[in-house]
Coordinates of C-alpha atoms in Angstrom, one line a residue:
Chain A
M21 CA 0.0 0.0 0.0
E22 CA 1.6 3.3 -1.1
R23 CA 0.4 6.8 -0.4
V24 CA 0.3 8.9 -3.7
E25 CA -1.2 12.2 -2.5
S26 CA -1.1 14.0 0.9
H27 CA -2.5 17.4 1.5
A28 CA -3.1 19.5 4.6
S29 CA -6.8 20.2 4.8
F30 CA -8.8 21.8 7.7
G31 CA -6.4 20.7 10.3
G32 CA -6.3 17.1 9.0
R33 CA -4.9 15.5 6.0
Q34 CA -6.6 14.5 2.7
E35 CA -4.6 11.4 1.3
V36 CA -4.8 9.2 -1.7
W37 CA -3.5 5.6 -1.5
R38 CA -2.8 2.9 -4.2
H39 CA -3.0 -0.8 -3.4
A40 CA -3.2 -4.2 -5.1
S41 CA -6.9 -5.4 -4.6
T42 CA -7.2 -9.2 -4.4
T43 CA -11.0 -8.9 -4.8
L44 CA -10.8 -6.9 -8.0
N45 CA -7.5 -8.4 -9.4
C46 CA -6.1 -5.0 -10.2
E47 CA -4.5 -2.0 -8.7
M48 CA -6.9 0.4 -7.1
K49 CA -6.7 3.9 -5.6
F50 CA -8.8 5.2 -2.7
A51 CA -8.9 8.6 -1.0
V52 CA -9.1 9.0 2.8
Y53 CA -9.5 12.1 4.8
L54 CA -7.9 11.9 8.3
P55 CA -9.2 14.6 10.7
A56 CA -7.0 16.1 13.3
Q57 CA -8.1 13.6 16.0
A58 CA -7.0 10.7 13.7
L59 CA -3.7 12.4 13.0
A60 CA -3.2 12.5 16.8
G61 CA -3.9 8.7 17.1
E62 CA -7.5 9.0 18.3
R63 CA -9.9 6.3 17.0
C64 CA -12.6 7.9 14.8
P65 CA -15.6 6.6 13.0
V66 CA -15.5 6.0 9.2
L67 CA -17.9 7.4 6.6
Y68 CA -17.7 5.7 3.2
W69 CA -18.6 7.6 0.2
L70 CA -19.5 6.0 -3.2
S71 CA -19.3 8.1 -6.3
G72 CA -21.3 8.0 -9.4
L73 CA -20.9 7.1 -13.0
T74 CA -17.5 8.2 -14.6
C75 CA -16.1 9.3 -11.2
T76 CA -12.8 8.3 -9.7
E77 CA -11.7 8.6 -6.1
Q78 CA -10.9 12.3 -7.0
N79 CA -14.5 13.8 -7.6
F80 CA -15.8 13.7 -4.0
I81 CA -12.6 15.0 -2.4
T82 CA -12.1 17.8 -4.9
K83 CA -15.7 19.0 -5.3
A84 CA -17.9 18.4 -2.4
G85 CA -16.3 20.5 0.4
A86 CA -16.3 17.4 2.7
Q87 CA -13.3 18.1 4.5
E88 CA -14.6 20.9 6.4
H89 CA -17.4 18.8 7.7
A90 CA -15.3 15.7 8.4
A91 CA -12.9 18.0 10.5
R92 CA -15.9 19.5 12.4
H93 CA -17.3 16.1 13.3
G94 CA -14.0 14.1 13.6
L95 CA -14.8 11.6 11.0
I96 CA -12.5 9.7 8.7
V97 CA -13.9 9.8 5.2
V98 CA -13.1 7.1 2.7
A99 CA -13.8 7.6 -1.1
P100 CA -12.9 4.6 -3.3
D101 CA -12.9 4.4 -7.2
T102 CA -16.1 3.5 -8.8
S103 CA -14.8 0.4 -10.6
P104 CA -11.7 -1.8 -11.2
R105 CA -9.4 -0.2 -13.4
G106 CA -6.4 -0.8 -15.9
E107 CA -5.4 -2.4 -19.1
G108 CA -6.2 -5.9 -18.0
V109 CA -9.7 -4.9 -16.9
P110 CA -12.6 -5.3 -19.3
N111 CA -14.2 -2.1 -20.4
D112 CA -16.9 -0.6 -22.7
E113 CA -16.9 2.6 -24.8
A114 CA -20.0 3.6 -23.1
Y115 CA -19.9 5.9 -20.0
D116 CA -22.4 3.8 -18.2
L117 CA -20.7 0.3 -18.5
G118 CA -17.4 -1.0 -17.6
Q119 CA -14.7 1.0 -16.0
G120 CA -16.2 4.0 -14.1
A121 CA -19.5 2.2 -13.9
G122 CA -19.1 -0.8 -11.5
F123 CA -22.6 -0.4 -9.9
Y124 CA -21.2 -1.7 -6.5
L125 CA -22.3 -5.3 -7.3
N126 CA -20.5 -8.7 -7.8
A127 CA -20.7 -9.5 -11.5
T128 CA -21.4 -13.1 -12.5
Q129 CA -21.2 -12.8 -16.4
A130 CA -18.1 -13.0 -18.8
P131 CA -16.0 -10.9 -19.4
W132 CA -16.8 -8.8 -16.1
A133 CA -16.9 -11.4 -13.4
A134 CA -13.1 -11.9 -12.9
H135 CA -12.8 -8.1 -11.9
F136 CA -16.0 -6.5 -11.3
R137 CA -16.7 -7.5 -7.6
M138 CA -17.1 -3.9 -6.2
Q139 CA -19.6 -5.0 -3.6
D140 CA -17.0 -7.3 -2.0
Y141 CA -14.4 -4.5 -2.4
V142 CA -16.4 -1.7 -0.8
G143 CA -18.2 -4.0 1.8
D144 CA -15.2 -6.1 2.7
E145 CA -11.8 -5.8 1.4
L146 CA -11.6 -1.9 1.7
P147 CA -13.0 -1.6 5.1
T148 CA -10.6 -4.2 6.4
L149 CA -7.8 -2.3 4.9
I150 CA -8.9 0.9 6.4
E151 CA -9.5 -0.5 9.9
T152 CA -5.9 -2.2 9.7
H153 CA -4.1 0.9 8.6
F154 CA -5.9 3.8 10.2
P155 CA -7.1 4.6 13.8
T156 CA -10.7 3.6 13.4
T157 CA -13.7 2.7 15.7
D158 CA -16.2 0.1 14.6
A159 CA -18.7 2.7 13.7
R160 CA -19.3 2.9 10.0
G161 CA -21.6 5.0 7.9
I162 CA -22.2 5.0 4.1
S163 CA -23.3 7.5 1.6
G164 CA -23.0 8.2 -2.1
H165 CA -24.4 9.9 -5.2
S166 CA -26.4 8.6 -8.1
M167 CA -25.0 5.1 -8.9
G168 CA -23.1 5.5 -5.7
G169 CA -26.3 6.4 -3.9
H170 CA -27.6 3.0 -5.1
G171 CA -24.3 1.6 -3.9
A172 CA -24.7 3.1 -0.4
L173 CA -28.4 2.0 0.1
V174 CA -27.8 -1.5 -1.3
T175 CA -24.6 -2.1 0.7
A176 CA -26.2 -1.1 3.9
L177 CA -29.4 -3.1 3.2
R178 CA -27.5 -6.1 2.3
R179 CA -25.3 -6.1 5.5
P180 CA -27.7 -5.7 8.6
G181 CA -25.8 -4.5 11.6
R182 CA -22.7 -3.3 9.7
Y183 CA -23.5 0.3 9.2
R184 CA -24.9 2.5 11.9
S185 CA -26.0 5.3 9.2
V186 CA -26.8 5.5 5.6
S187 CA -27.7 8.3 3.3
A188 CA -27.8 9.1 -0.4
F189 CA -27.9 12.0 -3.0
S190 CA -30.0 11.4 -6.1
P191 CA -29.7 7.6 -5.9
I192 CA -30.8 5.1 -8.5
V193 CA -33.2 3.5 -6.1
A194 CA -34.7 0.9 -8.5
P195 CA -32.0 -0.1 -11.0
T196 CA -34.1 -3.1 -12.1
Q197 CA -36.8 -0.6 -13.3
V198 CA -34.8 1.9 -15.1
P199 CA -32.4 2.1 -18.2
W200 CA -29.0 2.6 -16.5
G201 CA -29.6 -0.3 -14.3
E202 CA -31.3 -2.6 -16.9
K203 CA -28.4 -2.1 -19.2
A204 CA -25.6 -2.6 -16.5
F205 CA -27.4 -5.6 -14.8
T206 CA -27.9 -7.4 -18.0
A207 CA -24.2 -7.1 -18.7
Y208 CA -23.0 -7.9 -15.3
L209 CA -25.6 -10.3 -14.1
G210 CA -27.1 -11.8 -17.1
A211 CA -30.6 -11.6 -18.6
D212 CA -32.4 -13.6 -15.7
R213 CA -34.1 -10.7 -13.8
A214 CA -34.5 -12.9 -10.8
A215 CA -30.8 -12.5 -10.1
W216 CA -31.2 -8.6 -10.1
T217 CA -33.4 -8.1 -7.2
E218 CA -30.6 -8.6 -4.6
W219 CA -29.0 -5.4 -6.1
D220 CA -32.0 -3.2 -5.9
A221 CA -32.7 -1.0 -2.9
V222 CA -36.5 -0.9 -3.5
E223 CA -36.5 -4.7 -3.5
L224 CA -34.2 -5.0 -0.5
V225 CA -36.3 -2.7 1.6
K226 CA -39.3 -5.1 1.2
T227 CA -37.3 -7.9 3.2
A228 CA -34.8 -5.8 5.2
A229 CA -33.8 -7.4 8.4
E230 CA -32.9 -4.2 9.9
R231 CA -34.8 -0.8 9.7
L232 CA -31.9 1.5 9.3
P233 CA -33.3 5.1 8.7
L234 CA -32.6 6.4 5.2
L235 CA -31.8 9.9 4.5
V236 CA -32.2 10.8 0.7
D237 CA -31.8 14.2 -0.9
Q238 CA -33.0 14.7 -4.5
G239 CA -32.9 17.9 -6.7
D240 CA -36.3 18.4 -8.4
A241 CA -34.5 19.9 -11.4
D242 CA -32.3 17.0 -11.9
E243 CA -32.3 15.8 -15.6
F244 CA -32.3 12.1 -14.6
L245 CA -35.1 12.4 -12.0
A246 CA -38.0 11.0 -13.9
K247 CA -36.2 8.3 -16.0
Q248 CA -33.3 7.0 -14.0
L249 CA -33.9 7.9 -10.3
R250 CA -37.5 7.7 -9.5
P251 CA -37.4 8.3 -5.7
E252 CA -41.3 7.9 -5.5
L253 CA -40.5 4.2 -5.9
L254 CA -38.5 4.3 -2.7
K255 CA -41.0 6.3 -0.9
A256 CA -43.8 3.9 -1.8
V257 CA -41.9 0.7 -0.6
C258 CA -40.7 2.3 2.6
A259 CA -44.2 3.4 3.4
A260 CA -45.5 0.0 2.6
S261 CA -42.8 -1.7 4.6
G262 CA -42.5 0.6 7.6
H263 CA -39.0 1.5 6.6
P264 CA -38.0 5.0 8.0
L265 CA -37.1 7.3 5.3
T266 CA -36.5 11.1 5.1
L267 CA -36.8 11.9 1.4
R268 CA -36.2 15.7 0.6
L269 CA -37.0 17.1 -2.7
Q270 CA -34.8 20.1 -3.1
P271 CA -36.2 22.9 -5.3
G272 CA -34.2 24.0 -8.3
H273 CA -31.3 21.6 -7.7
D274 CA -29.7 19.5 -10.4
H275 CA -27.6 16.3 -10.5
S276 CA -24.2 18.1 -9.9
Y277 CA -21.8 18.5 -7.1
Y278 CA -23.2 21.9 -6.5
F279 CA -26.2 20.1 -5.1
I280 CA -24.1 17.7 -3.1
A281 CA -22.1 20.5 -1.6
S282 CA -25.3 22.4 -0.7
F283 CA -26.7 19.6 1.5
L284 CA -23.6 17.6 2.5
G285 CA -23.4 19.3 5.9
D286 CA -26.9 18.0 6.7
H287 CA -25.7 14.5 5.7
F288 CA -22.5 14.6 7.8
A289 CA -24.8 15.9 10.7
H290 CA -27.0 12.9 10.2
H291 CA -24.0 10.4 10.2
A292 CA -22.1 11.9 12.9
A293 CA -25.2 11.8 15.2
A294 CA -25.2 8.0 14.7
L295 CA -21.5 7.3 14.5
R296 CA -20.6 9.3 17.6
A297 CA -23.6 8.1 19.6
Chain B
M8 CA -23.9 37.8 -23.3
E9 CA -25.0 34.3 -23.0
R10 CA -25.6 32.0 -19.8
V11 CA -23.9 28.6 -20.4
E12 CA -24.2 27.1 -16.9
S13 CA -26.7 27.6 -14.1
H14 CA -26.8 25.5 -10.9
A15 CA -28.7 26.0 -7.7
S16 CA -26.1 26.3 -4.9
F17 CA -26.5 27.2 -1.1
G18 CA -29.9 29.0 -1.8
G19 CA -28.3 31.0 -4.7
R20 CA -27.1 30.2 -8.1
Q21 CA -23.7 29.4 -9.6
E22 CA -23.7 30.6 -13.1
V23 CA -21.2 30.7 -16.1
W24 CA -21.6 33.3 -18.8
R25 CA -20.0 33.8 -22.2
H26 CA -19.5 37.0 -23.9
A27 CA -17.4 38.9 -26.6
S28 CA -14.7 40.9 -24.8
T29 CA -13.8 44.1 -26.6
T30 CA -10.7 44.4 -24.5
L31 CA -9.3 41.0 -25.2
N32 CA -10.6 40.6 -28.8
C33 CA -11.9 37.3 -28.2
E34 CA -14.8 35.3 -26.6
M35 CA -14.4 34.9 -22.8
K36 CA -16.2 33.0 -20.1
F37 CA -16.6 34.1 -16.5
A38 CA -18.3 32.5 -13.5
V39 CA -20.7 34.4 -11.2
Y40 CA -22.2 33.2 -8.0
L41 CA -25.4 35.0 -7.1
P42 CA -26.5 34.7 -3.4
A43 CA -30.2 34.5 -2.4
Q44 CA -30.3 38.2 -1.7
A45 CA -29.1 38.9 -5.3
L46 CA -31.8 36.6 -6.8
A47 CA -34.3 38.5 -4.9
G48 CA -33.1 41.7 -6.5
E49 CA -31.2 43.0 -3.5
R50 CA -27.9 44.9 -4.4
C51 CA -24.9 43.0 -3.0
P52 CA -21.1 43.8 -3.0
V53 CA -18.9 41.9 -5.3
L54 CA -15.8 39.9 -4.6
Y55 CA -13.6 39.1 -7.6
W56 CA -11.4 36.1 -7.6
L57 CA -8.3 35.7 -10.0
S58 CA -7.1 32.1 -10.5
G59 CA -3.5 30.8 -11.1
L60 CA -1.6 29.4 -13.9
T61 CA -3.4 26.8 -16.2
C62 CA -6.8 27.6 -14.5
T63 CA -10.1 28.6 -16.2
E64 CA -13.2 30.1 -14.8
Q65 CA -14.1 26.5 -13.5
N66 CA -11.4 25.8 -10.9
F67 CA -12.4 28.2 -8.3
I68 CA -16.1 27.4 -8.4
T69 CA -15.7 23.7 -8.4
K70 CA -12.9 23.2 -5.8
A71 CA -12.7 26.0 -3.3
G72 CA -16.1 25.6 -1.5
A73 CA -16.7 29.3 -1.9
Q74 CA -20.4 29.2 -2.5
E75 CA -21.3 28.4 1.1
H76 CA -19.3 31.5 2.2
A77 CA -20.7 33.8 -0.4
A78 CA -24.2 32.7 0.6
R79 CA -23.5 33.3 4.3
H80 CA -22.1 36.8 3.6
G81 CA -24.5 37.7 0.8
L82 CA -21.7 38.4 -1.7
I83 CA -21.6 38.1 -5.4
V84 CA -18.6 36.3 -6.4
V85 CA -17.0 36.7 -9.9
A86 CA -14.3 34.5 -11.3
P87 CA -12.9 35.2 -14.8
D88 CA -10.7 33.1 -16.8
T89 CA -7.0 33.5 -16.6
S90 CA -6.2 34.8 -20.2
P91 CA -7.7 35.4 -23.5
R92 CA -8.5 32.1 -25.3
G93 CA -9.3 30.6 -28.6
E94 CA -7.8 29.8 -32.0
G95 CA -7.0 33.3 -33.1
V96 CA -5.2 34.1 -29.8
P97 CA -1.4 33.5 -29.5
N98 CA -0.2 30.8 -27.4
D99 CA 2.9 28.8 -26.2
E100 CA 3.5 25.4 -25.3
A101 CA 4.6 26.1 -21.9
Y102 CA 2.0 26.1 -19.1
D103 CA 3.4 29.4 -17.8
L104 CA 3.2 31.5 -20.8
G105 CA 0.3 32.3 -23.3
Q106 CA -3.3 31.0 -22.8
G107 CA -3.9 30.2 -19.1
A108 CA -1.1 32.5 -18.1
G109 CA -2.1 36.1 -18.7
F110 CA -0.5 37.4 -15.5
Y111 CA -3.4 40.2 -15.2
L112 CA -1.2 42.7 -17.1
N113 CA -1.5 44.6 -20.3
A114 CA 1.0 43.3 -22.8
T115 CA 3.0 45.6 -25.0
Q116 CA 5.0 43.1 -27.1
A117 CA 4.2 41.1 -30.3
P118 CA 2.5 38.7 -30.7
W119 CA 0.7 39.2 -27.4
A120 CA -0.4 42.8 -27.3
A121 CA -3.4 42.5 -29.4
H122 CA -5.1 40.2 -27.0
F123 CA -3.4 40.0 -23.7
R124 CA -4.8 43.0 -21.8
M125 CA -6.1 41.2 -18.8
Q126 CA -5.6 44.2 -16.4
D127 CA -8.0 46.1 -18.5
Y128 CA -10.4 43.2 -18.5
V129 CA -10.4 42.4 -14.9
G130 CA -10.2 45.9 -13.8
D131 CA -12.5 47.7 -16.2
E132 CA -14.5 45.7 -18.7
L133 CA -15.5 42.9 -16.5
P134 CA -16.6 45.0 -13.5
T135 CA -18.6 47.3 -15.9
L136 CA -20.4 44.3 -17.3
I137 CA -21.1 42.8 -13.9
E138 CA -22.4 46.1 -12.6
T139 CA -24.6 46.4 -15.5
H140 CA -26.2 43.0 -15.6
F141 CA -26.3 42.1 -11.9
P142 CA -27.7 43.8 -8.8
T143 CA -24.4 45.1 -7.4
T144 CA -23.4 47.8 -4.9
D145 CA -20.3 49.8 -5.6
A146 CA -18.3 47.8 -2.9
R147 CA -15.7 45.7 -4.6
G148 CA -13.1 43.3 -3.1
I149 CA -10.5 41.3 -4.9
S150 CA -8.6 38.2 -4.0
G151 CA -6.7 35.4 -5.9
H152 CA -4.3 32.5 -5.9
S153 CA -0.7 32.3 -7.0
M154 CA -0.5 34.2 -10.3
G155 CA -4.0 35.3 -9.4
G156 CA -2.7 36.4 -6.0
H157 CA -0.3 38.5 -7.8
G158 CA -3.2 39.8 -9.9
A159 CA -5.4 40.6 -7.0
L160 CA -2.6 42.6 -5.2
V161 CA -1.3 44.4 -8.3
T162 CA -4.9 45.2 -9.4
A163 CA -5.9 46.8 -6.1
L164 CA -2.6 48.6 -5.6
R165 CA -2.9 50.1 -9.1
R166 CA -6.3 51.5 -8.6
P167 CA -6.5 53.4 -5.2
G168 CA -10.1 53.7 -4.0
R169 CA -11.5 51.2 -6.3
Y170 CA -11.4 48.2 -3.9
R171 CA -12.4 48.2 -0.3
S172 CA -10.6 44.9 0.4
V173 CA -7.8 42.7 -1.0
S174 CA -6.4 39.4 0.0
A175 CA -4.3 36.7 -1.5
F176 CA -3.3 32.9 -1.3
S177 CA 0.2 32.1 -2.1
P178 CA 0.8 35.1 -4.3
I179 CA 3.7 35.7 -6.6
V180 CA 4.5 39.0 -4.7
A181 CA 7.8 40.0 -6.6
P182 CA 7.3 38.8 -10.3
T183 CA 10.3 40.9 -11.4
Q184 CA 12.5 38.8 -9.0
V185 CA 11.4 35.3 -9.7
P186 CA 11.4 32.9 -12.7
W187 CA 7.7 32.6 -13.5
G188 CA 7.6 36.5 -13.6
E189 CA 10.9 37.0 -15.4
K190 CA 9.8 34.8 -18.2
A191 CA 6.3 36.1 -18.6
F192 CA 7.2 39.8 -18.3
T193 CA 10.1 39.5 -20.9
A194 CA 7.6 38.0 -23.3
Y195 CA 4.6 40.3 -22.6
L196 CA 6.4 43.5 -21.6
G197 CA 9.9 43.2 -23.3
A198 CA 13.5 43.1 -22.1
D199 CA 13.5 46.6 -20.4
R200 CA 13.0 45.9 -16.8
A201 CA 11.9 49.5 -16.0
A202 CA 8.7 48.6 -17.7
W203 CA 8.0 45.7 -15.3
T204 CA 8.0 47.6 -11.9
E205 CA 4.3 48.7 -12.4
W206 CA 3.2 45.1 -12.5
D207 CA 5.0 44.0 -9.3
A208 CA 3.2 44.2 -5.9
V209 CA 6.4 44.7 -4.0
E210 CA 7.4 47.7 -6.1
L211 CA 3.8 49.2 -6.1
V212 CA 3.6 49.0 -2.2
K213 CA 6.6 51.4 -2.1
T214 CA 4.6 54.3 -3.6
A215 CA 1.1 53.1 -2.9
A216 CA -1.3 56.1 -2.8
E217 CA -3.7 54.2 -0.5
R218 CA -2.8 51.9 2.4
L219 CA -5.4 49.2 1.9
P220 CA -4.7 46.3 4.5
L221 CA -3.3 43.1 2.7
L222 CA -4.3 39.7 4.0
V223 CA -1.9 36.9 2.7
D224 CA -2.1 33.2 3.5
Q225 CA 0.9 31.2 2.4
G226 CA 1.4 27.4 3.1
D227 CA 5.0 26.7 4.4
A228 CA 5.0 23.3 2.6
D229 CA 4.3 25.0 -0.7
E230 CA 6.8 23.6 -3.3
F231 CA 6.9 27.1 -4.9
L232 CA 7.6 29.1 -1.8
A233 CA 11.3 29.8 -1.8
K234 CA 11.8 30.0 -5.6
Q235 CA 8.6 31.7 -7.0
L236 CA 6.6 33.2 -4.2
R237 CA 9.0 34.7 -1.6
P238 CA 6.5 36.3 0.7
E239 CA 9.3 37.7 2.9
L240 CA 9.9 40.3 0.2
L241 CA 6.3 41.5 0.7
K242 CA 6.8 41.5 4.4
A243 CA 10.0 43.6 4.2
V244 CA 8.5 46.2 2.0
C245 CA 5.3 46.6 3.8
A246 CA 7.3 47.0 7.1
A247 CA 9.5 49.6 5.4
S248 CA 6.7 51.5 3.8
G249 CA 4.2 51.3 6.7
H250 CA 1.8 49.3 4.7
P251 CA -0.6 47.2 6.6
L252 CA 0.0 43.4 6.1
T253 CA -1.4 40.3 7.7
L254 CA 0.8 37.5 6.5
R255 CA 0.0 34.0 7.8
L256 CA 2.3 31.1 7.2
Q257 CA 0.1 28.1 7.5
P258 CA 2.1 25.0 8.7
G259 CA 2.0 21.8 6.6
H260 CA 0.0 23.4 3.7
D261 CA 0.8 23.1 0.0
H262 CA -0.1 25.1 -3.2
S263 CA -3.4 23.3 -3.8
Y264 CA -7.0 24.0 -3.5
Y265 CA -7.2 22.0 -0.2
F266 CA -5.1 24.8 1.2
I267 CA -7.4 27.6 -0.3
A268 CA -10.5 25.8 1.0
S269 CA -9.0 25.5 4.4
F270 CA -8.8 29.2 4.9
L271 CA -11.2 30.7 2.3
G272 CA -13.9 31.3 5.2
D273 CA -11.3 33.6 6.9
H274 CA -10.9 35.6 3.6
F275 CA -14.5 35.8 3.0
A276 CA -14.9 37.2 6.6
H277 CA -12.1 39.8 5.9
H278 CA -13.8 40.9 2.7
A279 CA -17.4 40.9 4.1
A280 CA -16.4 43.0 7.0
A281 CA -15.1 45.6 4.6
L282 CA -17.7 45.3 1.8
R283 CA -20.7 45.2 4.2
A284 CA -19.3 48.1 6.5

């Protein structure tokens, strides 16, 4: 494991590390923000952030204004890349399949299955690595944007007891019912839709073993709202299942990091309340 | 003048506009943040931000976390590009000359003189445009980073009474004495160093008609500190001239936007105190 970037930031350090992932069979980079408390050796909770289509580990750390919030709450923040990467890793010319579009699932179909196991990476390998190398408590939260909002919801719902808090910005809540998800799941999981449901937040809420409260922010001027995101499907299933959901439609906001930055402070407060409880 | 981007952000809007600049003889883009007060038609002070080498109007608005501060203080924030642009505009292969490296001066030498008049652009044409199209007061502040820190200091020092506040991050305080400045000034202004002094903050402080207080933040782990930035030269001339200077050396900080973001709140407070007085 090698540190490739290190920047002083709000009394802590924003770092980027490179390591050989055994889950993904390639070299991966991840970003980690260490607040002053962590630099002083104090154990801190960890908030994981999963980014959206086309992103790397850089987008969230350069555009969201996250460090100020992490410093204020004393949280370590980990932002992985969005897929396996590199010359030996399969890819597709489209922005919404292959590298940059891992969808935080474990692929079963060729040529993807040998590398595209992002669920095992973000849910197992990466947390183990983080908890070995940095001063963490066992309190974990998870959040993300768009494809990464889907990833945060699905990862928390699949692993009851593992996360104390979860939130999402503009998540793809029902990938089995929208074009982005249908395309990716067909490629990664095959044509049998029965295999898709375990990677769909709306489906997972129906049978969730734990009723972890969901905080979701969604811009009402988001160009992907009606076709790809469809938060009303999450609202309906949470109401029917008795799953606690705070869904906020933010007037005039789009799908950009300007939207994320505007409400990220609220999400950090939500996570910190649970992680520092 | 045409709006090319518009994003809801912290109760206001982050916009990007394109217009034909008569000063620079090319099409230019600039970014403008309009806080909620401005959207409601209330006149607001304007803070100008000048970016560094290689930057466009995008860097500051995507990486600095400025919108939260602008919203809190009710300031309009304007971030221009760093040089004239386009196919008809002269350029150089180096990152520190030509497009992306205007140095906020008025060039006198071929082939630059026909387009590279960034001082007239940021000091005259752009403020006139802003004050015509947006609800501004006549209170103006100016700040910037690196080459743009140089630009902010020089622009304020050359125009007594025009700005109520000025600050800079990691500024090139003495371009006539460092490699970046010597290279650019030779190209834009010619070999006669006598013509250079009117574009050098350390020289301008010696004869400043107005003692506008300077706030300067500088990271002590900045890779350009000793060779290109040399804040000790500004400190010495301010002490000798009785010019008020707050120079803060920030431990462990580098030349990046992580540094700017960490202390931008202090700079906004500095500007807001003067602009809203």
